Amino acid sequence: MLSIINHSKTLKTIIIALALLAVPVSIAFSVSFGAVDIDLSTVWQAVFHFNQDITSHQVIQELRMPRAISAALVGASLAVSGAIMQGMTRNPLASPSIMGVTDGAAFALVLMLAFFPAVSNLGLTLAALIGAGVAVVLVFLIGSLSTSGLTPVKLALAGVAIGTMLRSVSSLISLHFQLEKEMGFWLAGGLAGTSWTSVKILLLLGIIGLFFSLIISRSITVLSLGDDIATGLGQNNLIIKIIGILAVLILTGSAVSIAGAVGFVGLIVPHITRFIMGTDYRWIIPASAVFGALLLILSDITSRLINAPFETPVGAITSLIGVPFFLYLARNSGGGK
Amino acid sequence: MHMLKFIKQRKFMSIIILLILLIIGWFFVSLSTGVIQIAPGDVLKTLFNNGTDRQKLILFNFRLPGILLAILIGAGLAVSGVILQGITQNELADPGILGINTGAGLAVVLFLFFFRDSLDTASTLSIYMMPLFALIGAVGAAALIYVLAWNKGVNPIRLVLVGIGINAGFSAALVIFQLKMNPQDYRQATVWLTGDIWSANWNFVFALLPWILLLIPFALHKANALNALNLGDSVASGLGSHVEKERMILLLTAVALAGACVAAGGGIAFLGLVVPHIARKIIGPMHQYIIPISALIGALLLMVADTVSKNLLATDIPVGIVVSILSVPYFVYLLMKTK
C-alpha cells in the first residue's frame, strides 16, 4: 500500500503530534460522558484541583479517569502488537484476535480462576501472557509446518481452529466451575472493571513492550521486505523475531488481561497507519500506538452511548468497525495466493 | 470395469450396514446411560410398552427426542458440509467456518428478541417458525458471503476468508442483541449458540424431520452434478453441466440443511467439515457414496458427542463444545496437509 505522504518527515511529525494532542482531548470527553454527564470544566478541576468532598471529583478520579486511560493504553498495546505481527510475517491479516492470541489469554485466565481463585491481579496478567504465548506459538507452528507455508488463509484458518479449541475448553471449565460470567466478560471485552491498578500494570508492561518494539523497528522494516533479503543485508532474523514475539506477548497479554478480547484493533490500526505513514516501521510503531489509543477511547465512548444507560461490550464495537475492513483486505489479498 | 463397480458397491453396502448397526448399538447405550441408569433390558421392555411409568417418562419424554434430534442434526450438517466442499472445491469449507451457522443464529436470536412478548417461545408455533427464521438468516449470510467474495467469479480462498469475516461480524452483532435480553434468555441463547440440543422435545424432532427427509435425498439425486463440479468449473461445463445454475441450487440445499439444523441444535461447528473427509477416505470421491455414508457418520458422531456431553461432568456441557474438541485436531491436521 502506498503512503499518501511518502517523503515529508515534517508532515509525519505534525500528524503524530496532532494525533497525540487528540488523545488527552478524547480522554477528557470520555471522562465527561457517562451515566451523569460532567462538564469539561469540572473534569479539569477534578484533575488539577482535586477536592475530596465533591462527589463528581471522586467519580472522575476513582472510576472514569482510570477507565479512559486504560482504554488508551489497551488500544495502543494492541495496535503496536498487530503492527509487529504484520511486519514480521508480511501477512496483512496477522493480528492478535485473528491468531487466537486473545482466546489463549482468556483460556489461561479461566484456568487460573478455576484452580487458583485467590490469585492476584499481577498473577492474572502473567497467566494471560503465558496463555497468549502458547496460542501464538501454536498458530505459527501450524501455519509454518503446513505444506504451502504461512499464507494469509492458512494463518486465518489456523487461528480460527486454535481459537475455537481454546474457547471450547474454556467454556467447559467455566461451565464446570460456574465462571460463565467472568468468561463471558473476557470474550466480549470491556473496560468497566478498570482501576488505577490496571493502569499501572498496563503502563509498566506497555512501556517495556514499546521499548522492545522500538529497538527492533528498523529491523522489522528490513524484515518486511522478506526473510532472504533481510539475511542478505546481514541481519540476524532469529533474534529480531524472538524480540518481536516477546513484545507481542507482553503487549497483548497485558491488554487482554485487563480488557478481555477487544477484537480487530490490532488488525485495522496498522493498515491505516501504513496508509498514512508509509513503510518505515520506525514511524509505523509509534503512530500505531497513538492511533490505537484514539480508536479505543472513541470505541469506549460509543459503547457507553449506543445503548445507554447499559454498556455494550467495547469488543463488539471494535468488531463492527473491524469486520468491513477485514472483508476489504480479504477481497484484495486473499485472491493472490 | 463392471467388476470394479460391483466390488465398490459391495464395499459401500457393507459400510452402510456396519454404520447402521453401530448407530443402533449406540442408540441403546445412549438410551440407558444418564443420571438415572436404565439397564438395556429394561430399555427394550420400555420401548415395547412394558416398563414402569418412571422409565417411560425418562425414555419417551427426555432421552428419545434428544437422541433422534442428534441423529437428524448430525446427518444434516454432514451432508451440508459435503455439498459445500464439493461446490467450492475447497476441503476446508464448513457451514460453521463460513458464517452460515452464525447467520442462522442471529436470525433466531432476533426472532426471540422481537417476538418474545407476542409469542410464547416454547409454544408449538414458534418452534415450527424457528427453522424458517434460521433458514432466512442462513440464506442471507450465504448470499452476503457470495456477493462479497464475487470478484469476476468466486475464488475458493476468498470465499473462506470472507466467510471468516462475516462470522466475526455476525458474532459481534449477536453479542449486542444478546445483552439487550433479560438474563434468563441471555443464558439460554449463549448455551444454544455454542451448540446444544437444547430442551429437546418431540416438536423439534418433527419440525426438523421434513427438512432432512426432503433435502438429503435431493442432494443424493444431485450427486452427479456434485461430481462434475468437484472437478473444477471448466471441466464441469465441458461435461455439459450448467455450472452456475447447479452451484446455486446445491448451495441453497446446503444452506437450507445447515439453517434447519442450527435452528434445532444451535451452532455446532466443525462437524460438517470433518465428516466428509472421513467419508472420502473410506469410499473415494463419488458423491453417490459419500452422501449416505457422511449422513450416517455425522449421525453417529453427534450421538456419541451428545452422550459424552451429558455424562462427562456433573453439569451438562453444550454438545458443540465436545464436537469442537474432538474435531479441531483433525482440522489442524487437514490444514497442514492441504495446499
XYZ file of C-alpha atoms in Angstrom:
676
model
C 0.000 0.000 0.000
C 1.417 3.374 -0.962
C 1.610 6.143 1.534
C -0.113 9.411 0.699
C 2.713 11.440 2.192
C 5.655 9.314 1.322
C 8.550 11.643 1.847
C 7.767 14.545 4.100
C 9.141 13.942 7.584
C 7.747 17.238 8.820
C 4.275 16.264 7.744
C 4.566 12.893 9.503
C 5.739 14.597 12.681
C 2.872 17.065 12.513
C 0.345 14.262 12.051
C 1.697 12.311 15.020
C 1.778 15.483 17.127
C -1.832 16.303 16.238
C -2.973 12.762 16.992
C -1.050 12.828 20.246
C -2.824 16.043 21.151
C -6.174 14.453 20.324
C -5.558 11.704 22.896
C -5.921 13.863 26.069
C -8.825 15.725 24.440
C -10.706 12.484 23.760
C -9.817 11.208 27.237
C -11.401 14.369 28.624
C -14.559 13.768 26.582
C -14.587 10.119 27.643
C -14.436 11.222 31.287
C -17.167 13.794 30.877
C -19.687 11.408 29.209
C -21.362 8.856 31.418
C -24.404 7.932 33.451
C -24.309 11.537 34.660
C -22.637 13.937 32.243
C -19.996 16.044 33.932
C -18.990 19.226 32.132
C -15.433 19.637 30.958
C -14.545 22.406 33.403
C -15.363 20.087 36.317
C -13.164 17.435 34.713
C -10.341 19.982 34.598
C -10.925 20.885 38.221
C -11.026 17.250 39.341
C -7.704 16.530 37.704
C -5.784 19.623 38.707
C -7.578 20.869 41.837
C -8.881 17.642 43.309
C -11.337 18.152 46.145
C -12.214 15.055 48.133
C -15.604 16.347 49.261
C -17.114 16.735 45.809
C -18.772 13.545 44.530
C -18.153 14.244 40.875
C -14.446 14.686 41.605
C -14.445 11.306 43.341
C -16.219 9.665 40.392
C -13.752 11.165 37.977
C -10.655 10.239 39.960
C -11.682 6.739 41.012
C -13.781 5.478 38.093
C -13.675 7.477 34.919
C -10.035 8.544 34.705
C -8.585 5.044 35.124
C -11.092 3.727 32.615
C -10.296 6.283 29.945
C -6.542 5.935 30.438
C -6.807 2.136 30.395
C -8.713 2.378 27.097
C -5.889 4.432 25.620
C -3.209 2.027 26.850
C -5.070 -1.113 25.754
C -5.655 0.375 22.296
C -2.009 1.369 21.963
C -0.749 -2.054 23.099
C -2.994 -3.999 20.731
C -2.210 -1.754 17.767
C 1.567 -1.982 18.245
C 1.391 -5.732 18.674
C -0.628 -6.005 15.436
C 1.884 -3.829 13.612
C 4.793 -6.035 14.705
C 2.941 -9.216 13.722
C 2.083 -7.877 10.266
C 5.619 -6.644 9.729
C 7.277 -9.851 10.826
C 5.014 -12.228 8.893
C 4.388 -9.957 5.874
C 0.826 -11.130 6.271
C -1.875 -8.460 6.015
C -4.301 -10.458 8.162
C -1.954 -11.075 11.099
C -3.318 -9.601 14.315
C -3.938 -10.681 17.902
C -7.611 -11.558 17.511
C -7.338 -13.387 14.181
C -4.492 -15.506 15.511
C -6.254 -16.865 18.567
C -3.986 -14.934 20.931
C -6.851 -13.387 22.800
C -8.535 -16.777 23.168
C -5.289 -18.164 24.571
C -5.064 -15.399 27.144
C -8.714 -15.863 28.114
C -8.115 -19.606 28.421
C -5.246 -19.080 30.858
C -7.326 -16.604 32.872
C -10.184 -19.076 33.219
C -7.742 -21.807 34.249
C -6.279 -19.568 36.959
C -9.687 -18.532 38.268
C -10.884 -22.130 38.323
C -7.905 -23.678 40.089
C -6.334 -20.758 41.991
C -9.269 -18.481 42.839
C -7.152 -16.402 45.222
C -4.754 -15.273 42.506
C -3.643 -11.624 42.460
C -4.082 -9.142 39.611
C -0.453 -9.473 38.643
C -0.759 -13.259 38.654
C -3.695 -12.986 36.249
C -1.681 -10.761 33.951
C 1.209 -13.229 33.945
C -1.183 -16.100 33.225
C -2.661 -14.140 30.319
C 0.868 -13.575 28.975
C 1.621 -17.279 29.059
C -1.746 -18.215 27.540
C -1.262 -15.715 24.725
C 2.204 -17.149 24.193
C 1.002 -20.716 23.897
C -1.668 -19.729 21.363
C 0.627 -17.651 19.185
C 3.276 -20.374 19.117
C 0.666 -22.998 18.187
C -0.795 -20.910 15.371
C 2.629 -20.038 13.999
C 3.754 -23.644 14.161
C 0.665 -24.944 12.360
C 0.982 -22.262 9.709
C 4.693 -22.706 9.163
C 4.700 -26.502 9.201
C 1.929 -26.813 6.622
C 2.819 -27.710 3.045
C 2.444 -24.298 1.452
C 3.758 -22.208 4.339
C 2.271 -19.267 6.173
C -0.233 -17.881 3.652
C -2.940 -15.429 4.808
C -5.662 -18.054 4.548
C -3.636 -20.671 6.432
C -2.921 -18.217 9.206
C -6.580 -17.195 9.457
C -7.839 -20.792 9.482
C -5.230 -21.956 11.980
C -6.206 -19.006 14.165
C -9.891 -19.906 13.898
C -9.174 -23.550 14.738
C -6.922 -22.882 17.721
C -9.241 -20.102 18.885
C -12.292 -22.371 18.726
C -10.445 -25.152 20.514
C -9.244 -22.919 23.345
C -12.634 -21.272 23.659
C -14.341 -24.659 23.819
C -12.061 -25.866 26.593
C -12.506 -22.552 28.428
C -16.293 -22.864 28.195
C -16.031 -26.385 29.506
C -14.031 -25.259 32.522
C -16.153 -22.196 33.122
C -19.375 -24.203 32.996
C -17.975 -26.724 35.429
C -16.658 -24.138 37.898
C -19.537 -21.733 37.276
C -17.377 -18.972 35.877
C -19.580 -18.199 32.857
C -19.947 -14.573 33.816
C -16.206 -13.917 34.050
C -15.666 -15.906 30.892
C -18.382 -14.012 29.020
C -16.792 -10.756 30.075
C -13.400 -11.660 28.633
C -14.825 -12.954 25.421
C -16.870 -9.821 24.883
C -14.193 -7.383 26.001
C -14.913 -4.463 28.278
C -13.325 -1.730 30.327
C -15.895 -1.450 33.089
C -13.785 -3.077 35.796
C -10.640 -0.996 35.373
C -8.912 0.739 38.263
C -5.637 2.550 38.884
C -4.014 -0.870 39.414
C -4.953 -1.796 35.841
C -3.444 1.458 34.630
C -0.197 0.680 36.463
C 0.042 -2.833 35.017
C -0.762 -1.601 31.512
C 1.663 1.288 31.749
C 4.550 -0.798 33.065
C 4.185 -3.629 30.550
C 3.234 -1.219 27.768
C 6.468 0.739 28.222
C 8.548 -2.466 28.232
C 6.732 -3.766 25.136
C 7.005 -0.474 23.297
C 10.700 -0.275 24.189
C 11.350 -3.701 22.660
C 9.281 -2.765 19.614
C 11.158 0.452 19.004
C 14.528 -1.278 19.340
C 13.664 -3.646 16.530
C 11.522 -1.250 14.473
C 14.305 -0.606 11.971
C 14.970 -4.321 11.559
C 11.265 -5.019 11.075
C 11.239 -2.636 8.134
C 14.026 -4.732 6.617
C 12.277 -7.961 7.590
C 9.077 -6.802 5.915
C 10.982 -6.978 2.604
C 11.371 -10.735 3.042
C 13.490 -13.085 5.137
C 16.015 -13.699 2.366
C 16.652 -10.050 1.678
C 16.984 -9.379 5.408
C 19.530 -12.170 5.773
C 21.332 -10.886 2.709
C 21.583 -7.475 4.313
C 23.381 -9.087 7.235
C 20.526 -9.130 9.711
C 20.115 -11.805 12.371
C 16.464 -12.625 11.773
C 16.121 -15.100 14.609
C 16.991 -12.613 17.352
C 14.710 -9.981 15.807
C 11.848 -12.456 15.626
C 12.335 -13.594 19.223
C 12.327 -9.998 20.487
C 9.311 -9.286 18.265
C 7.319 -12.236 19.604
C 8.267 -11.252 23.151
C 6.971 -7.728 22.562
C 3.745 -9.096 21.038
C 3.194 -11.347 24.043
C 3.843 -8.640 26.630
C 1.594 -6.124 24.872
C -1.273 -8.478 24.009
C -1.167 -10.330 27.315
C -1.393 -7.184 29.411
C -4.153 -5.719 27.224
C -6.253 -8.895 27.270
C -5.835 -9.485 30.983
C -7.296 -6.030 31.654
C -9.872 -5.560 28.909
C -10.661 -9.019 27.539
C -10.878 -9.857 23.872
C -11.093 -6.483 22.162
C -11.008 -7.614 18.564
C -9.698 -6.100 15.352
C -7.846 -3.092 16.844
C -4.553 -4.821 16.102
C -5.734 -5.548 12.580
C -7.111 -2.193 11.431
C -4.785 0.321 13.028
C -1.509 -0.856 11.450
C -3.142 -0.769 7.994
C -4.419 2.761 8.470
C -1.055 3.781 9.853
C 0.824 2.283 6.922
C -1.518 4.097 4.585
C -0.646 7.413 6.225
C 2.927 6.892 7.315
C 4.446 4.673 4.627
C 6.506 1.554 5.074
C 9.072 2.615 7.672
C 8.364 0.834 10.943
C 10.229 3.486 12.931
C 7.232 5.671 12.096
C 4.593 2.961 11.959
C 5.108 1.666 15.503
C 4.770 4.942 17.440
C 1.993 6.142 15.146
C 0.101 2.846 15.602
C 0.304 3.316 19.358
C -1.248 6.777 19.135
C -3.938 5.823 16.598
C -4.774 2.646 18.521
C -5.227 4.651 21.716
C -7.544 7.086 19.922
C -9.598 4.306 18.310
C -10.205 2.522 21.580
C -11.082 5.665 23.554
C -13.648 6.575 20.890
C -14.989 2.995 20.750
C -15.323 3.014 24.528
C -17.332 6.243 24.400
C -19.539 4.698 21.679
C -20.009 1.542 23.713
C -21.466 3.592 26.540
C -23.689 5.774 24.362
C -25.116 3.223 21.912
C -27.488 1.572 24.391
C -27.423 3.968 27.346
C -27.727 3.502 30.270
C -26.457 -0.042 29.603
C -22.968 -0.744 28.375
C -22.290 -2.630 25.178
C -19.000 -4.562 25.275
C -16.343 -2.470 23.579
C -15.153 -5.605 21.768
C -18.464 -5.738 19.894
C -17.990 -2.136 18.748
C -14.433 -2.669 17.523
C -15.542 -5.840 15.730
C -18.316 -3.990 13.944
C -15.783 -1.389 12.783
C -13.158 -4.008 12.017
C -15.155 -6.543 10.043
C -15.813 -4.424 6.930
C -12.122 -3.618 6.961
C -11.216 -7.293 7.229
C -13.560 -8.088 4.326
C -11.882 -5.427 2.217
C -8.462 -6.918 2.987
C -9.716 -10.449 2.326
C -11.036 -9.411 -1.089
C -7.771 -7.809 -2.040
C -5.177 -10.099 -0.562
C -6.995 -13.420 -0.468
C -7.210 -13.961 -4.196
C -3.498 -13.638 -4.777
C -2.336 -16.850 -3.202
C -14.756 -52.202 -15.193
C -18.072 -53.764 -14.361
C -16.421 -55.994 -11.792
C -14.722 -52.991 -10.175
C -18.036 -51.221 -9.808
C -19.545 -54.321 -8.293
C -16.757 -54.574 -5.681
C -17.181 -50.898 -4.875
C -20.907 -51.352 -4.414
C -20.383 -54.293 -2.126
C -17.922 -52.309 -0.058
C -20.415 -49.438 0.073
C -23.248 -51.698 1.213
C -21.181 -53.365 3.915
C -20.013 -49.986 5.280
C -23.594 -48.727 5.315
C -24.755 -51.826 7.199
C -21.870 -51.561 9.654
C -22.659 -47.894 10.338
C -26.361 -48.613 10.827
C -25.505 -51.380 13.285
C -23.172 -49.026 15.166
C -25.889 -46.373 15.292
C -28.448 -48.868 16.616
C -25.935 -50.124 19.189
C -25.077 -46.644 20.381
C -28.751 -45.775 20.387
C -29.288 -48.307 23.191
C -26.125 -47.315 25.060
C -27.257 -43.716 24.916
C -30.814 -44.545 25.998
C -29.626 -46.448 29.038
C -26.958 -44.016 30.296
C -27.695 -40.838 32.147
C -28.196 -39.501 35.632
C -30.647 -42.342 36.111
C -29.290 -45.601 34.681
C -31.728 -47.900 32.940
C -30.486 -51.398 32.116
C -30.521 -52.214 28.359
C -33.057 -54.988 29.016
C -35.371 -52.516 30.687
C -34.879 -50.104 27.776
C -36.131 -52.751 25.378
C -39.018 -53.596 27.648
C -39.978 -49.940 27.956
C -39.789 -49.407 24.206
C -42.214 -52.281 23.770
C -44.535 -50.672 26.274
C -43.693 -52.879 29.253
C -41.721 -50.524 31.539
C -42.591 -48.653 34.677
C -44.162 -45.208 34.337
C -40.948 -43.593 35.503
C -38.890 -45.383 32.876
C -41.418 -44.458 30.218
C -41.275 -40.818 31.237
C -37.485 -40.686 31.111
C -37.170 -42.527 27.828
C -40.034 -41.100 25.825
C -40.101 -37.535 27.099
C -36.418 -36.837 27.633
C -33.924 -39.225 26.105
C -35.562 -40.420 22.914
C -36.246 -36.987 21.366
C -32.702 -35.837 22.243
C -31.110 -38.838 20.565
C -33.307 -38.640 17.473
C -32.517 -34.951 17.211
C -28.788 -35.725 17.417
C -29.154 -38.225 14.574
C -31.052 -35.776 12.360
C -28.755 -32.826 13.042
C -25.596 -34.881 12.621
C -26.789 -36.204 9.273
C -27.951 -32.774 8.090
C -24.768 -30.908 8.981
C -22.557 -33.605 7.486
C -24.396 -33.554 4.153
C -24.372 -29.765 4.170
C -20.584 -29.923 4.586
C -20.255 -32.445 1.749
C -22.150 -30.160 -0.623
C -20.251 -27.016 0.410
C -16.893 -28.702 -0.012
C -17.980 -30.097 -3.372
C -19.209 -26.852 -4.893
C -16.382 -24.668 -3.605
C -13.737 -27.291 -4.426
C -12.426 -26.348 -1.022
C -11.653 -29.011 1.508
C -11.886 -26.590 4.408
C -15.422 -25.300 3.781
C -17.996 -25.851 6.501
C -21.231 -24.079 7.435
C -19.677 -23.079 10.787
C -16.491 -21.555 9.425
C -18.291 -19.800 6.573
C -20.571 -17.952 8.978
C -23.781 -19.625 7.780
C -24.426 -21.016 11.274
C -23.897 -17.612 12.848
C -26.247 -16.044 10.304
C -28.935 -18.538 11.236
C -28.197 -17.987 14.933
C -28.503 -14.229 14.555
C -31.872 -14.581 12.827
C -33.155 -16.846 15.605
C -31.919 -14.522 18.343
C -33.541 -11.564 16.570
C -36.746 -13.580 16.311
C -36.668 -14.383 20.051
C -35.795 -10.773 20.777
C -38.577 -9.107 18.804
C -41.378 -11.630 19.147
C -40.675 -12.668 22.703
C -43.618 -10.692 24.025
C -46.164 -11.636 21.412
C -45.295 -15.337 21.346
C -44.583 -17.928 23.955
C -41.181 -19.252 22.832
C -41.912 -22.767 23.981
C -45.172 -22.815 22.065
C -45.572 -25.132 19.106
C -45.999 -22.330 16.599
C -42.711 -20.666 17.468
C -40.850 -23.981 17.373
C -42.049 -24.511 13.816
C -41.288 -20.890 12.953
C -37.697 -21.014 14.212
C -36.286 -23.198 11.410
C -37.887 -20.809 8.962
C -36.176 -17.801 10.521
C -32.904 -19.696 10.809
C -33.258 -20.506 7.146
C -33.734 -16.843 6.243
C -30.664 -15.958 8.295
C -28.596 -18.727 6.740
C -29.621 -17.771 3.203
C -28.929 -14.113 3.975
C -25.454 -14.939 5.278
C -24.704 -17.177 2.315
C -25.865 -14.522 -0.147
C -23.760 -11.884 1.601
C -20.664 -14.091 1.538
C -21.229 -14.953 -2.104
C -21.684 -11.336 -3.152
C -18.704 -10.071 -1.161
C -16.453 -12.856 -2.399
C -17.527 -12.240 -6.006
C -14.796 -10.556 -7.962
C -15.081 -11.824 -11.545
C -16.056 -15.239 -10.221
C -15.791 -16.796 -6.806
C -12.333 -17.826 -5.738
C -12.473 -20.569 -3.048
C -9.850 -18.933 -0.798
C -11.595 -15.585 -0.942
C -14.833 -17.361 -0.071
C -13.304 -18.807 3.109
C -11.693 -15.520 4.171
C -14.871 -13.535 3.556
C -16.780 -16.220 5.476
C -14.481 -15.826 8.481
C -15.025 -12.061 8.378
C -18.818 -12.377 8.119
C -18.707 -14.841 11.002
C -16.893 -12.320 13.211
C -19.272 -9.519 12.250
C -22.401 -11.542 12.972
C -20.920 -12.695 16.277
C -20.421 -9.070 17.322
C -23.993 -8.209 16.355
C -25.158 -11.251 18.312
C -23.371 -10.048 21.455
C -25.049 -6.653 21.198
C -28.535 -8.123 20.863
C -27.960 -10.798 23.459
C -27.005 -8.202 26.041
C -30.314 -6.448 25.477
C -32.145 -9.615 26.502
C -33.095 -10.425 30.052
C -30.600 -12.612 31.980
C -32.537 -15.847 31.599
C -32.894 -15.523 27.842
C -29.247 -14.491 27.709
C -28.039 -17.688 29.287
C -30.310 -19.765 27.102
C -29.101 -18.005 23.976
C -25.442 -18.434 24.968
C -25.733 -22.141 25.593
C -27.742 -22.549 22.420
C -25.229 -20.659 20.296
C -22.356 -22.894 21.348
C -24.403 -25.771 20.042
C -26.775 -27.601 22.279
C -29.562 -29.994 21.659
C -31.489 -27.768 23.993
C -34.663 -28.698 25.731
C -35.111 -31.458 23.191
C -38.725 -32.371 22.767
C -40.787 -34.072 20.087
C -41.796 -30.796 18.483
C -38.197 -30.078 17.497
C -37.860 -33.559 16.066
C -40.990 -33.163 13.960
C -40.016 -29.639 12.905
C -36.631 -30.843 11.631
C -37.650 -34.191 10.168
C -39.279 -32.969 6.903
C -36.239 -30.827 6.040
C -33.856 -33.743 6.454
C -36.137 -36.226 4.686
C -36.558 -33.912 1.695
C -33.131 -32.352 1.342
C -30.774 -35.304 1.831
C -32.472 -37.407 -0.901
C -32.457 -34.314 -3.098
C -28.698 -33.928 -2.543
C -28.267 -37.601 -3.400
C -30.263 -37.019 -6.570
C -27.819 -34.215 -7.462
C -24.751 -36.361 -6.745
C -23.679 -36.431 -10.392
C -23.762 -32.654 -10.618
C -21.572 -32.536 -7.494
C -19.139 -34.996 -9.033
C -18.850 -32.756 -12.073
C -18.467 -29.522 -10.094
C -15.812 -31.076 -7.920
C -13.604 -31.487 -10.987
C -13.460 -27.724 -11.463
C -15.665 -25.256 -13.304
C -14.164 -25.673 -16.763
C -14.257 -29.480 -16.712
C -17.815 -29.370 -15.374
C -19.070 -27.106 -18.151
C -17.156 -29.240 -20.640
C -19.142 -32.222 -19.388
C -22.329 -30.327 -20.193
C -23.149 -29.103 -16.707
C -24.822 -25.713 -16.169
C -22.161 -24.710 -13.672
C -23.603 -21.554 -12.140
C -27.164 -22.882 -12.049
C -26.214 -26.214 -10.471
C -23.930 -24.460 -7.992
C -26.762 -22.146 -6.983
C -29.246 -24.998 -6.428
C -26.739 -27.056 -4.463
C -25.647 -24.068 -2.392
C -29.279 -23.412 -1.491
C -29.698 -27.060 -0.477
C -26.605 -26.951 1.749
C -27.653 -23.663 3.302
C -31.190 -24.903 3.946
C -29.868 -28.029 5.650
C -27.466 -26.027 7.811
C -30.134 -23.475 8.672
C -32.687 -26.074 9.751
C -30.072 -27.901 11.848
C -28.914 -24.702 13.533
C -32.497 -23.844 14.427
C -32.863 -27.170 16.191
C -29.373 -27.676 17.595
C -27.531 -24.365 17.707
C -24.177 -23.615 16.179
C -22.389 -26.945 16.087
C -19.139 -26.170 14.260
C -16.623 -28.446 12.539
C -18.943 -31.453 12.211
C -19.747 -30.577 8.603
C -16.064 -30.143 7.948
C -14.583 -33.305 9.352
C -17.207 -35.908 8.420
C -16.955 -35.556 4.616
C -13.208 -36.106 4.869
C -13.652 -39.320 6.797
C -16.245 -40.462 4.264
C -13.971 -39.649 1.319
C -11.142 -41.561 2.966
C -13.359 -44.632 3.320
C -15.146 -44.714 -0.017
C -13.413 -42.403 -2.507
C -14.617 -39.335 -4.417
C -18.045 -40.444 -5.746
C -20.779 -38.352 -4.171
C -23.379 -41.116 -4.649
C -21.442 -42.963 -1.956
C -20.110 -40.034 0.060
C -23.510 -38.514 0.827
C -25.180 -41.539 2.517
C -22.004 -42.507 4.366
C -21.438 -38.939 5.563
C -25.018 -38.729 6.781
C -24.570 -41.896 8.853
C -21.126 -40.945 10.202
C -22.419 -37.484 11.094
C -25.371 -39.001 12.937
C -23.140 -41.452 14.817
C -20.568 -38.796 15.721
C -23.143 -36.389 17.090
C -24.866 -39.168 19.056
C -21.547 -40.062 20.690
C -20.715 -36.414 21.359
C -24.181 -35.908 22.836
C -23.791 -38.853 25.214
C -20.322 -37.634 26.246
C -21.565 -34.099 26.824
C -24.402 -35.290 29.038
C -22.356 -37.677 31.157
C -18.754 -36.444 31.299
C -19.178 -33.860 34.030
C -21.854 -33.289 36.596
C -23.002 -30.236 34.638
C -24.378 -30.568 31.117
C -21.882 -29.355 28.533
C -23.200 -27.956 25.237
C -22.610 -30.698 22.673
C -21.000 -28.207 20.262
C -18.073 -27.871 22.656
C -17.489 -31.616 22.655
C -17.675 -31.702 18.859
C -15.076 -28.922 18.534
C -12.694 -30.519 20.993
C -12.985 -33.829 19.154
C -12.625 -32.422 15.653
C -10.252 -29.445 15.849
C -7.127 -31.651 15.975
C -8.276 -33.347 12.784
C -8.975 -29.982 11.193
C -5.473 -28.804 12.083
C -4.059 -31.947 10.512
C -6.049 -31.279 7.318
C -4.948 -27.666 7.330
C -1.294 -28.626 7.486
C -1.690 -31.174 4.722
C -3.744 -29.281 2.129
C -2.195 -26.785 -0.257
